[in-house]
Tab-separated table of C-alpha atoms and ligand atoms in Angstrom:
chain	number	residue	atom	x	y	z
A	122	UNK	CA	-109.396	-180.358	43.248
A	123	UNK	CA	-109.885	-177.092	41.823
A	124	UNK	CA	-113.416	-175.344	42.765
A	125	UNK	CA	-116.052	-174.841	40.189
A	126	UNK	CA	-115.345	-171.564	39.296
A	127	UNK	CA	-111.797	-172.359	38.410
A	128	UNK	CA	-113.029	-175.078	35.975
A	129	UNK	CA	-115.435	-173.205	34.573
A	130	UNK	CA	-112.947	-170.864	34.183
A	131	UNK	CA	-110.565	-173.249	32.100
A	132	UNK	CA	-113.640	-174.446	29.973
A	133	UNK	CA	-114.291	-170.781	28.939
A	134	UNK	CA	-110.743	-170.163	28.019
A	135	UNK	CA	-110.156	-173.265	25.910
A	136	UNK	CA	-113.786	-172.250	24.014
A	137	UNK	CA	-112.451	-168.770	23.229
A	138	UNK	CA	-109.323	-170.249	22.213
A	139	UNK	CA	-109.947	-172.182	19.869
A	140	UNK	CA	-112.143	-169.603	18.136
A	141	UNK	CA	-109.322	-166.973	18.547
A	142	UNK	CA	-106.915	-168.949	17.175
A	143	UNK	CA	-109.093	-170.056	14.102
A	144	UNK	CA	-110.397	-166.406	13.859
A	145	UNK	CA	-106.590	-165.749	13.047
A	146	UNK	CA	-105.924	-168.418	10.323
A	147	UNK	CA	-109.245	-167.464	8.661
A	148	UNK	CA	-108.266	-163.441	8.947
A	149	UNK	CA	-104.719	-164.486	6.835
A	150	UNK	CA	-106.947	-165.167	4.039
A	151	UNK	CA	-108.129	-161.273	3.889
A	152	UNK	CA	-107.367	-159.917	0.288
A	153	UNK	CA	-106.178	-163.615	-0.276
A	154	UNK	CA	-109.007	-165.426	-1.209
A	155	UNK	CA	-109.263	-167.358	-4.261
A	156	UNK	CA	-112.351	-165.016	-5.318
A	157	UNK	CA	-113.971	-162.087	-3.501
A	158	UNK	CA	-117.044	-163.807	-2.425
A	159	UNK	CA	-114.931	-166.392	-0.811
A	160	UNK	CA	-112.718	-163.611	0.815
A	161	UNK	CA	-115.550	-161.992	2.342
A	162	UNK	CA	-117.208	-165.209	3.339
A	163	UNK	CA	-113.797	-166.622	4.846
A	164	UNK	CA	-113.163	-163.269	6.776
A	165	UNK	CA	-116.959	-163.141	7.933
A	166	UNK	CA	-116.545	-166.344	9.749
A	167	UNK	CA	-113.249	-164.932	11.333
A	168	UNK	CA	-115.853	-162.314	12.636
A	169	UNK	CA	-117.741	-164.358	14.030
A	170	UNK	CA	-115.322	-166.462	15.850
A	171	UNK	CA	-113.503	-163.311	16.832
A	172	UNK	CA	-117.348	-162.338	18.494
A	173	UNK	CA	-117.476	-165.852	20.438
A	174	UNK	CA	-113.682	-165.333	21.487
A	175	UNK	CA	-114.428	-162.208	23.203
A	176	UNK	CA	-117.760	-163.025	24.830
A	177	UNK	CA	-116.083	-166.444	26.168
A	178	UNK	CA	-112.945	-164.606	27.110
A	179	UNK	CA	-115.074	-162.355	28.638
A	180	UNK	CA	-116.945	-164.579	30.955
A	181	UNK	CA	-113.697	-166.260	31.921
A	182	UNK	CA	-112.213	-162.907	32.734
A	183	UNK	CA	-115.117	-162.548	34.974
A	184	UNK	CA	-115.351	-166.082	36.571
A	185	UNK	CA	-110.942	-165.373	36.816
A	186	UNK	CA	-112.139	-161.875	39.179
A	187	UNK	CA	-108.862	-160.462	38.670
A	188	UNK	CA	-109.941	-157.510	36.957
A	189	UNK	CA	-108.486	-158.439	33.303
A	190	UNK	CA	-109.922	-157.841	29.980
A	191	UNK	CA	-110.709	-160.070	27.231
A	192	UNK	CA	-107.868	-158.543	25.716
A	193	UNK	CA	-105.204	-159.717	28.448
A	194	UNK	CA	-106.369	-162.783	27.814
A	195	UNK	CA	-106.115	-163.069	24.083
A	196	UNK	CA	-102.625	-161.400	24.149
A	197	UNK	CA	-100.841	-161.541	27.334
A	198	UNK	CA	-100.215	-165.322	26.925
A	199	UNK	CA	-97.524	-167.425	26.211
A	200	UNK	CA	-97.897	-170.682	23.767
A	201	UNK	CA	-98.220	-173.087	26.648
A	202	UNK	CA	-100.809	-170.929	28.403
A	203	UNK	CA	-103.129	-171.285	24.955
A	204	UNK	CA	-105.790	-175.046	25.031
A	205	UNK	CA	-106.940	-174.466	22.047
A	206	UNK	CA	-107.628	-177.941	19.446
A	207	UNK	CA	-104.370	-178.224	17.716
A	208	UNK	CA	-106.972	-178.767	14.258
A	209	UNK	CA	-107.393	-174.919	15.404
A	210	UNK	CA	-103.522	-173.613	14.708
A	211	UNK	CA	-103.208	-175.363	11.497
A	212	UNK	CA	-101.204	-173.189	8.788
A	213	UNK	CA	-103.843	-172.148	5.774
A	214	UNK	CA	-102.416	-174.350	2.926
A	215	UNK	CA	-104.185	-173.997	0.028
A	216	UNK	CA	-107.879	-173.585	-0.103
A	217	UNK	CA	-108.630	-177.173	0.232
A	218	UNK	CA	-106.763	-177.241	3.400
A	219	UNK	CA	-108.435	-174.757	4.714
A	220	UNK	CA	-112.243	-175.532	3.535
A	221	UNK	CA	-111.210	-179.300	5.141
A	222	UNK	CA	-109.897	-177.444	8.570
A	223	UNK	CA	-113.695	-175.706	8.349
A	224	UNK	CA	-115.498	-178.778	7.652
A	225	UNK	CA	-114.081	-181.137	10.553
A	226	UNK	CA	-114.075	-178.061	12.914
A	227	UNK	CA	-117.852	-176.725	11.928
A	228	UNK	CA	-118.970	-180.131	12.649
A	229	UNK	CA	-117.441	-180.360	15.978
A	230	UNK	CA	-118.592	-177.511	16.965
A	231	UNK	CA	-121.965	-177.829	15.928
A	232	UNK	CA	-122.443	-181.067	17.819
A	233	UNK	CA	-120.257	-179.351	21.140
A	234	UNK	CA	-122.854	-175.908	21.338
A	235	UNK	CA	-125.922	-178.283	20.781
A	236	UNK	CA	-125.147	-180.056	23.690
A	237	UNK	CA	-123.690	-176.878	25.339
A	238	UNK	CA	-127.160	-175.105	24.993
A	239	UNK	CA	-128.115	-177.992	28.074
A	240	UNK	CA	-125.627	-176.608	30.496
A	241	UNK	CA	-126.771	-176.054	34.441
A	242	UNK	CA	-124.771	-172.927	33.560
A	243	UNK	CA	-126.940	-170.176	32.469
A	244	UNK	CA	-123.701	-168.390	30.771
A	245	UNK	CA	-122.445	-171.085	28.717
A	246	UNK	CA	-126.063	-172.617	27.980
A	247	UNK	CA	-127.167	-169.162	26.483
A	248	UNK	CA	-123.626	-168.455	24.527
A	249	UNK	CA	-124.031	-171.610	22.915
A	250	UNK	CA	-127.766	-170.818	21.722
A	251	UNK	CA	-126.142	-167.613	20.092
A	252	UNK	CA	-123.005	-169.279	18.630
A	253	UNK	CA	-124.986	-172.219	17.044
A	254	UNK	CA	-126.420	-169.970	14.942
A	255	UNK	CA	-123.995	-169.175	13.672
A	256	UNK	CA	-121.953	-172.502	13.294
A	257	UNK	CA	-124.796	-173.494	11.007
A	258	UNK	CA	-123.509	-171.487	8.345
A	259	UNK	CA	-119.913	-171.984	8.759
A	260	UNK	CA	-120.743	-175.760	8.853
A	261	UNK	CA	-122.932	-175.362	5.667
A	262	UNK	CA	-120.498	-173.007	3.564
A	263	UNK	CA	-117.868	-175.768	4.139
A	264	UNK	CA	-120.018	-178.637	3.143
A	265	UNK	CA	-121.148	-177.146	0.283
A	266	UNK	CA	-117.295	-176.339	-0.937
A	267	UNK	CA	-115.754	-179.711	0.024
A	268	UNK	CA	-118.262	-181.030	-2.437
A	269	UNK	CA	-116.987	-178.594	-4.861
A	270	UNK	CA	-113.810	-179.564	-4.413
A	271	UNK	CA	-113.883	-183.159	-3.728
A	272	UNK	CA	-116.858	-183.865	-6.812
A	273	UNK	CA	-114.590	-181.089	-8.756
A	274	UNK	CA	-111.876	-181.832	-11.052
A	275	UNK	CA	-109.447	-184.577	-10.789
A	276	UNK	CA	-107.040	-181.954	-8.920
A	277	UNK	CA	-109.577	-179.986	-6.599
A	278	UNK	CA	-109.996	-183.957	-6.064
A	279	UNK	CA	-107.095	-185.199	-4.964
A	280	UNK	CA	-106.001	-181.580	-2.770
A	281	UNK	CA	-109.369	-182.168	-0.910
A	282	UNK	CA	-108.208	-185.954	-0.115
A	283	UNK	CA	-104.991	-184.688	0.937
A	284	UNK	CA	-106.328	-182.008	3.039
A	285	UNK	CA	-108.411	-183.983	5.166
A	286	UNK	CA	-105.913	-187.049	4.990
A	287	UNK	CA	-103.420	-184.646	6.724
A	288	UNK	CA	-105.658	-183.107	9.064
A	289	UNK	CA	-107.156	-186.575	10.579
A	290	UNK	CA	-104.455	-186.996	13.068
A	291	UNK	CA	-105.636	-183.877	14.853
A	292	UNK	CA	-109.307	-185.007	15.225
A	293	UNK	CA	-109.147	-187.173	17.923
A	294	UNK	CA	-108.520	-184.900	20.721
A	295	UNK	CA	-111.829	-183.150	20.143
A	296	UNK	CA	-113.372	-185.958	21.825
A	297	UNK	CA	-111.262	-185.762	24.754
A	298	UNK	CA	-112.499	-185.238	28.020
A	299	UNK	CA	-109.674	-184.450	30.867
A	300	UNK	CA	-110.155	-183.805	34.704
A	301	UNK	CA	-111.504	-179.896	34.023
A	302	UNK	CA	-113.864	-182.227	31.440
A	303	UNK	CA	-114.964	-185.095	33.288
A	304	UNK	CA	-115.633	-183.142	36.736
A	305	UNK	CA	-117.593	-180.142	34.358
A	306	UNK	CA	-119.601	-182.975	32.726
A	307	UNK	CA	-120.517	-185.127	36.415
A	308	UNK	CA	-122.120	-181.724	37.023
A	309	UNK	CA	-124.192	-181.506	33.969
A	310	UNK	CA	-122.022	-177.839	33.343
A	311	UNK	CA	-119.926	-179.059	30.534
A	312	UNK	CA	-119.883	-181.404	27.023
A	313	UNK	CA	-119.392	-184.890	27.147
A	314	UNK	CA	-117.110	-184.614	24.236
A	315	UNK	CA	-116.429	-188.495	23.879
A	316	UNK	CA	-119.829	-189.176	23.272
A	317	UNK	CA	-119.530	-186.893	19.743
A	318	UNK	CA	-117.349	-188.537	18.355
A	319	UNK	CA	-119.878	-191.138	16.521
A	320	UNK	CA	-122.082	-188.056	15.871
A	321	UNK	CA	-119.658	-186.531	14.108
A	322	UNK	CA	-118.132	-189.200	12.289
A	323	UNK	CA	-121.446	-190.101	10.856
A	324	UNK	CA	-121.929	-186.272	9.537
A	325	UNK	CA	-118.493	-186.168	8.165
A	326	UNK	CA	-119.114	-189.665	6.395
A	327	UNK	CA	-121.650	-188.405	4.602
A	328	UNK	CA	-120.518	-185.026	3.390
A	329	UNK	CA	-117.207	-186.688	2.292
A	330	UNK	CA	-119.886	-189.583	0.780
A	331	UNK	CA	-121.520	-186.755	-1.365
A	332	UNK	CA	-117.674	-185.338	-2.322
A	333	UNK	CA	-116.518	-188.426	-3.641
A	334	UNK	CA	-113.869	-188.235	-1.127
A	335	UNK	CA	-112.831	-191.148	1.453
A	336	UNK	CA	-113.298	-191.207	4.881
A	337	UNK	CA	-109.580	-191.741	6.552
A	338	UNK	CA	-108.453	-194.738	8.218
A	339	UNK	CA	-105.091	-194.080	9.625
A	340	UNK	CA	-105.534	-194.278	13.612
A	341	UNK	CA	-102.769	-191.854	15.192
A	342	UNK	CA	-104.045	-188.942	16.822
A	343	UNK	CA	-101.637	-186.439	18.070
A	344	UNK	CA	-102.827	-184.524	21.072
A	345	UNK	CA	-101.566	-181.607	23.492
A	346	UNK	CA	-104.193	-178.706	22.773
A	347	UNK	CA	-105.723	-179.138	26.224
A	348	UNK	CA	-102.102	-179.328	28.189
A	349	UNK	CA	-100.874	-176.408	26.114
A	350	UNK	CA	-98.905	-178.717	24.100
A	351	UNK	CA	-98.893	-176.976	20.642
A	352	UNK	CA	-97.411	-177.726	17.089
A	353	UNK	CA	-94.543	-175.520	15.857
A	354	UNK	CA	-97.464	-173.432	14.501
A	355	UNK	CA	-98.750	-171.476	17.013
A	356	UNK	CA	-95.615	-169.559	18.303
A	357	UNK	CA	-95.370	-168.302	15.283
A	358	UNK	CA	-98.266	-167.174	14.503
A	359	UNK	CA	-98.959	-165.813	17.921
A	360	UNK	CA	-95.346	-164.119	17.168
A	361	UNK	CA	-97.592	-161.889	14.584
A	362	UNK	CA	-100.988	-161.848	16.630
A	363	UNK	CA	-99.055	-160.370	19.810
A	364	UNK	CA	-96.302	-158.058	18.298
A	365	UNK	CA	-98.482	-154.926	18.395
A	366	UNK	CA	-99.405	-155.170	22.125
A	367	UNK	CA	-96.174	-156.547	23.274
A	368	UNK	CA	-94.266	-153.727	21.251
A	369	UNK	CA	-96.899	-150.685	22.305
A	370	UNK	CA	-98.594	-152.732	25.737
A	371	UNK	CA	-101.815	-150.602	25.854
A	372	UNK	CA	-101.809	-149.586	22.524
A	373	UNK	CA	-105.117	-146.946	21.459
A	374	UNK	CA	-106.339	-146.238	18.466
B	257	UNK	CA	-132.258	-134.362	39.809
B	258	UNK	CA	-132.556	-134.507	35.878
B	259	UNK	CA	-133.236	-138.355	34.779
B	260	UNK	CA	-136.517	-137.737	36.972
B	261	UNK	CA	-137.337	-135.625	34.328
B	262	UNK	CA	-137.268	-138.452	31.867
B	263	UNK	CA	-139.233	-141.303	32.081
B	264	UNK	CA	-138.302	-145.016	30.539
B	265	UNK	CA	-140.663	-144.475	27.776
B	266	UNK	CA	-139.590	-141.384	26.736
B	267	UNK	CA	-136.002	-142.284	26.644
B	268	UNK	CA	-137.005	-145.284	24.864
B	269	UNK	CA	-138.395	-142.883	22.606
B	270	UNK	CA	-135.119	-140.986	21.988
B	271	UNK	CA	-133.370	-144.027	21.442
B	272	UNK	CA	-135.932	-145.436	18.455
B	273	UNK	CA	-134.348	-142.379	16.340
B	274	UNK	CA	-130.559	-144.149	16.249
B	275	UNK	CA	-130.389	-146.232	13.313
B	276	UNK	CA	-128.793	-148.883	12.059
B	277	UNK	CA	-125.106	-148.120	11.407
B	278	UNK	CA	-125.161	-150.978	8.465
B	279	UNK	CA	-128.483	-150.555	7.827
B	280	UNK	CA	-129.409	-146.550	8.363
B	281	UNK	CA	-132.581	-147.093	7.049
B	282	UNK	CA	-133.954	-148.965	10.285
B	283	UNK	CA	-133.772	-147.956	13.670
B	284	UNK	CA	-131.873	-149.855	16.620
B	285	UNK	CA	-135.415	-150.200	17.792
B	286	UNK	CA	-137.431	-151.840	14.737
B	287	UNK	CA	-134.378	-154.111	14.207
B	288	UNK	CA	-134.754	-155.638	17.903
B	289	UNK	CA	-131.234	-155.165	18.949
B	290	UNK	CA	-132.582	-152.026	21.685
B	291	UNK	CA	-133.868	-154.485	23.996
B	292	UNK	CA	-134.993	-152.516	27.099
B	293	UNK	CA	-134.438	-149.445	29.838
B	294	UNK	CA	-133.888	-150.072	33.127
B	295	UNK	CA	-134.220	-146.665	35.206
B	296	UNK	CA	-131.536	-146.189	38.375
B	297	UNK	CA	-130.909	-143.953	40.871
B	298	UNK	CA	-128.232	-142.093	38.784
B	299	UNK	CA	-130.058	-142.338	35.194
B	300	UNK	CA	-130.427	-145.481	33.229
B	301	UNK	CA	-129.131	-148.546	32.216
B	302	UNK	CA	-130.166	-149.418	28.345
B	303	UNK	CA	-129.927	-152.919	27.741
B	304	UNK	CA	-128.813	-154.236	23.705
B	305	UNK	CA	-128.319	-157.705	22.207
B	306	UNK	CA	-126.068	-157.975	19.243
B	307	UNK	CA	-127.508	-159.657	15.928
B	308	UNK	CA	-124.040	-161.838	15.472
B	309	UNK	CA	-121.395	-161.815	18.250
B	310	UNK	CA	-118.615	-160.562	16.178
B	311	UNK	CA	-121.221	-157.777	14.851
B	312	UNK	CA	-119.110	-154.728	14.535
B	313	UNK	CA	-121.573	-152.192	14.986
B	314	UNK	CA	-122.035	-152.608	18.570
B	315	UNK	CA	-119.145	-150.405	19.063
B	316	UNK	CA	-120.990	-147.531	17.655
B	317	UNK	CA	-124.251	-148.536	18.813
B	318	UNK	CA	-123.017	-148.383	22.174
B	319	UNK	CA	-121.351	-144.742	21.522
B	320	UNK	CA	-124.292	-143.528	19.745
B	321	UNK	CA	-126.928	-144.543	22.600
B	322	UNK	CA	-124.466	-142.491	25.096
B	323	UNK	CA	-123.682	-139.498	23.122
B	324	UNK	CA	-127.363	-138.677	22.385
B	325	UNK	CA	-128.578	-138.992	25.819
B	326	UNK	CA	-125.822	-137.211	27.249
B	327	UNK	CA	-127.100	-134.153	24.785
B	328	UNK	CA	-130.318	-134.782	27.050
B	329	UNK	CA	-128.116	-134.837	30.311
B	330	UNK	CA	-129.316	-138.214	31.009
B	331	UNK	CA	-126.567	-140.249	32.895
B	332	UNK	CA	-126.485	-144.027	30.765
B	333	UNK	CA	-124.970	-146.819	30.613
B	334	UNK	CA	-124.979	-149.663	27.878
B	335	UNK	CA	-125.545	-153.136	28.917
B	336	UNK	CA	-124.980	-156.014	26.008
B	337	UNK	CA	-126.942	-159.267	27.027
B	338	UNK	CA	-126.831	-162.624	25.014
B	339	UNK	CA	-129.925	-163.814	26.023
B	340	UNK	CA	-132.550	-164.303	25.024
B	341	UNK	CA	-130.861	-164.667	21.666
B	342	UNK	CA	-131.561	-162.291	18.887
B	343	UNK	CA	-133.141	-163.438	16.220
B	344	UNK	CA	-134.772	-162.148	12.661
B	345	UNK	CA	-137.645	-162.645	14.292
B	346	UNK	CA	-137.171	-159.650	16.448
B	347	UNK	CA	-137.203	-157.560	12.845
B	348	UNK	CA	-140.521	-155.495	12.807
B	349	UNK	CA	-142.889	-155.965	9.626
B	350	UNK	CA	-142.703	-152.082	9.061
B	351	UNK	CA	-138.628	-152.259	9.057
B	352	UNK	CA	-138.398	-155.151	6.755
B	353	UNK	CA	-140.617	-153.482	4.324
B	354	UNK	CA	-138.307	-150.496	4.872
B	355	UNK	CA	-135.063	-153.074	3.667
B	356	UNK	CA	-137.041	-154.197	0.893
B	357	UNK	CA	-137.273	-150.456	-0.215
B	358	UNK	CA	-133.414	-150.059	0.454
B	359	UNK	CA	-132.720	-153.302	-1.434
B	360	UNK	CA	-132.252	-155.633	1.016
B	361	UNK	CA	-134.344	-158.480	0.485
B	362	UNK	CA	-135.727	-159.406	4.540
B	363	UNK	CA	-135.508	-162.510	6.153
B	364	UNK	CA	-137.872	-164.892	4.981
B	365	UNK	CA	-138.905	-166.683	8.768
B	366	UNK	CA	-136.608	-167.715	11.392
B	367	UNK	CA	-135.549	-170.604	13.506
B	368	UNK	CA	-135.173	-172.326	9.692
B	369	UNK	CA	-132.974	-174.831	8.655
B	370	UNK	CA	-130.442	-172.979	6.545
B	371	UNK	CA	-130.974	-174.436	3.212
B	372	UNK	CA	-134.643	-174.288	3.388
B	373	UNK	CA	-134.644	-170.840	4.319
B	374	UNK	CA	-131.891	-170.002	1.624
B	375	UNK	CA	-134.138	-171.541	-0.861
B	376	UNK	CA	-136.443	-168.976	-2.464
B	377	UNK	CA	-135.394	-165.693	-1.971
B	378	UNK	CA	-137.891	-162.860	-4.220
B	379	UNK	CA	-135.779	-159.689	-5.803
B	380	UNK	CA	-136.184	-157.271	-3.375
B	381	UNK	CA	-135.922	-154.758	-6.738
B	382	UNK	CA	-138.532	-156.551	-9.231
B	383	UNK	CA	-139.886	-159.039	-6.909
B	384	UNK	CA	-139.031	-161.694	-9.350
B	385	UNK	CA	-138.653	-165.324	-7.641
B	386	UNK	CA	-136.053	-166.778	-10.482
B	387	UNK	CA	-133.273	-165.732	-8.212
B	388	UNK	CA	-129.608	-167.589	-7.026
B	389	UNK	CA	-127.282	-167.683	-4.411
B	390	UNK	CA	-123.655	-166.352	-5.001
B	391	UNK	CA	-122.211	-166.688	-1.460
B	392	UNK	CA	-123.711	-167.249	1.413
B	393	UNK	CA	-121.870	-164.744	3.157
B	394	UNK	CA	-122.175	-160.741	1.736
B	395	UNK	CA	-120.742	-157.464	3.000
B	396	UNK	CA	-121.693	-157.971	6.021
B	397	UNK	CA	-121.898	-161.872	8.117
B	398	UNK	CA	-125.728	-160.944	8.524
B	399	UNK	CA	-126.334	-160.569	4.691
B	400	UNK	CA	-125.730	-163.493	1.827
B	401	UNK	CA	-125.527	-162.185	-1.668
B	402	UNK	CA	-127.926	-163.186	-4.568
B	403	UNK	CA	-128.684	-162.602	-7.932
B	404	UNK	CA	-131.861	-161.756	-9.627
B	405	UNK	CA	-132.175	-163.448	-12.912
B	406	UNK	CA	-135.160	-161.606	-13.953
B	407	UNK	CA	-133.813	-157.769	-13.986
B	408	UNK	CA	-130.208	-159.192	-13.425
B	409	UNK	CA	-129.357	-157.074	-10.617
B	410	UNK	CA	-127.527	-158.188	-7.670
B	411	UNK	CA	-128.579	-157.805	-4.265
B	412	UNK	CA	-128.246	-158.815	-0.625
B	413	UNK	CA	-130.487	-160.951	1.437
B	414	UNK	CA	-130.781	-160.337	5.447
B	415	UNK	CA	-130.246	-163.884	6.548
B	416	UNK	CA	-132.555	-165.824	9.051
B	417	UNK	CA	-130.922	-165.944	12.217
C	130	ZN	ZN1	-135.059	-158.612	-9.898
């Protein structure tokens, strides 16, 4: 059984994960976007998920003690070393793909740092007061597009089906919980992800409700995220994240 | 020993003169992100919260808190804290009258729901209320941009946070 600081440890990592690893696919839109208000709006939020990354990396650097940065954490890892939500390393697509990724990940996390701001942990219980502030707008910014999209035209239409169609399958380990989970929740330090799930199917209902869009049936969820079982994905786009600091290790500006 | 020389007031003091790298009309001070001085032994420990995590500016914050007390010979460090959490309530009345000037348009009140709060925004240039929303994010994560549809200029709007 691993002591508390060790799981506390993994819960911090897996948090900053999956907001580095999002942070990335949202910075690939940069000079991209399908208008410049929705370029700076998509690379904002990669801001502010690289922001939670660092100050969750941070704190597990610290709970770690072995002296490393936030930085040897985001870069010095291999693929099976990163927990992130696989729903986290999906590719860009178009823009419906992404504004779906947003919407079912927003939500999620909106639920997961409202509970989080109840954590025994001071640490985690004041992070999550910070980030929910500003999940509020990422969660509203993709609300208000999948409507766009979904009560659009008859193609925005259909792409925003598709998108969230294909993304389903990787919604269902959100609501995990594992060991590192279960023992992090008995102690009133962590989520109890499984009880989101309704919360967050309701909210998604009714968003996809006001699109004109369906709420997906199909009931096979891939996991991994939390073993460091990833989708072809991620090596390669850590292949790009990591080059600099595995070319130059200790690169400065 | 020189930091007796100083005492936390005073170098609070100092520190109200760095502004705002985004927003160089306001100070680090009115803006709530210079949170407090702790004196040491060696000097002093000056305590900031960022407005957003991913806020950019802390970076030069941080450098500009250092270099001008080390002009003073005052041994500092920076300390960021999370908590309490910043908000736009931390924003003084005199700075957001300042943004208003600069053509910002302040936050309206805080702790807000954020379509109620997005909801009537005034023309920080005219002061017309006939305004709209063209993204909710601007140049900055902080700011949203909006449109004035009385004197049809553009401008920004400081978000509630
Ligand atoms: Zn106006």
């Amino acid at each position: 059984m691993a002591n508390i600081n060790e799981l506390k440890y993994t819960y911090s990592l897996r948090i900053a994960d999956n907001a580095w690893i999002l942070s990335h696919r949202l910075s690939e839109w940069c000079s991209n976007g399908p208008l410049l208000e929705e370029d700076l709006a998509l690379t904002n939020i990669a801001l502010d998920l690289i922001g939670r990354a660092q100050t969750f990396y941070n704190y597990a650097a610290q709970l770690e003690g072995k002296g490393k940065t936030a930085d040897d954490l985001a870069y010095r890892r291999n693929e099976r070393q990163y927990y992130n939500n696989l729903l986290a390393e999906m590719p860009n697509g178009n823009f419906a793909d992404t504004i779906a990724r947003q919407l079912l990940m927003s939500v999620y996390e909106y639920y997961f740092f409202m509970s989080l701001q109840n954590s025994k942990d001071e640490t985690f219980a004041a992070l999550a007061v910070k980030t929910l502030k500003e999940v509020k707008y990422h969660m509203a910014h993709a609300a208000d597009w999948t409507v766009r999209l979904g009560d659009g035209t008859e193609e925005s239409h259909e792409k925003a089906q598709q998108a969230i169609d294909n993304l389903w399958m990787y919604t269902g380990e959100l609501f995990e919980a594992d060991e590192t989970d279960t023992a992090l929740i008995a102690q009133g330090l962590g989520v109890d992800n499984p009880s989101l799930h309704s919360l967050w199917e309701t909210h998604i209902k009714n968003v996809l409700e006001e699109a004109t869009l369906r709420l997906p049936t199909a009931d096979y969820m891939q996991t991994g995220g939390r073993k460091g079982v990833h989708t072809e994905h991620l090596g390669h786009m850590l292949g790009e994240m990591q080059y600099l600091q595995r070319a130059y290790p200790d690169a400065k500006w | 020993m020189v930091s007796t020389a100083y005492t936390r007031e005073d170098i609070l003091q100092l520190l109200s003169r760095i502004a705002d790298p985004e927003i160089p009309v306001v100070t680090i001070r009115e803006i709530g992100m210079l949170q407090d001085v702790h004196m040491t032994e060696t000097g002093c420990e000056v305590i900031i919260t960022p407005t957003y995590t991913g806020c950019p500016a802390m970076g030069i914050i941080e450098a500009d808190i250092k270099s001008l007390l080390d002009e003073h010979d005052i041994n500092a460090t920076v300390k960021m804290v999370y908590h309490p959490a910043w908000t736009t309530d931390n924003i003084s009345e005199a700075a957001k009258e300042k943004m208003k000037k600069y053509g910002i348009a302040p936050p309206v009140h805080s702790g807000c729901d954020v379509a109620n709060a997005e909801a009537q925004i005034a023309c920080p240039q005219c002061g017309g209320k006939d305004t709209e929303q063209i993204s909710r994010f601007g140049s900055t994560a902080c700011k949203a941009l909006y449109k004035c549809n009385e004197c049809k200029e553009p401008f920004e709007y400081f978000k509630c946070h």
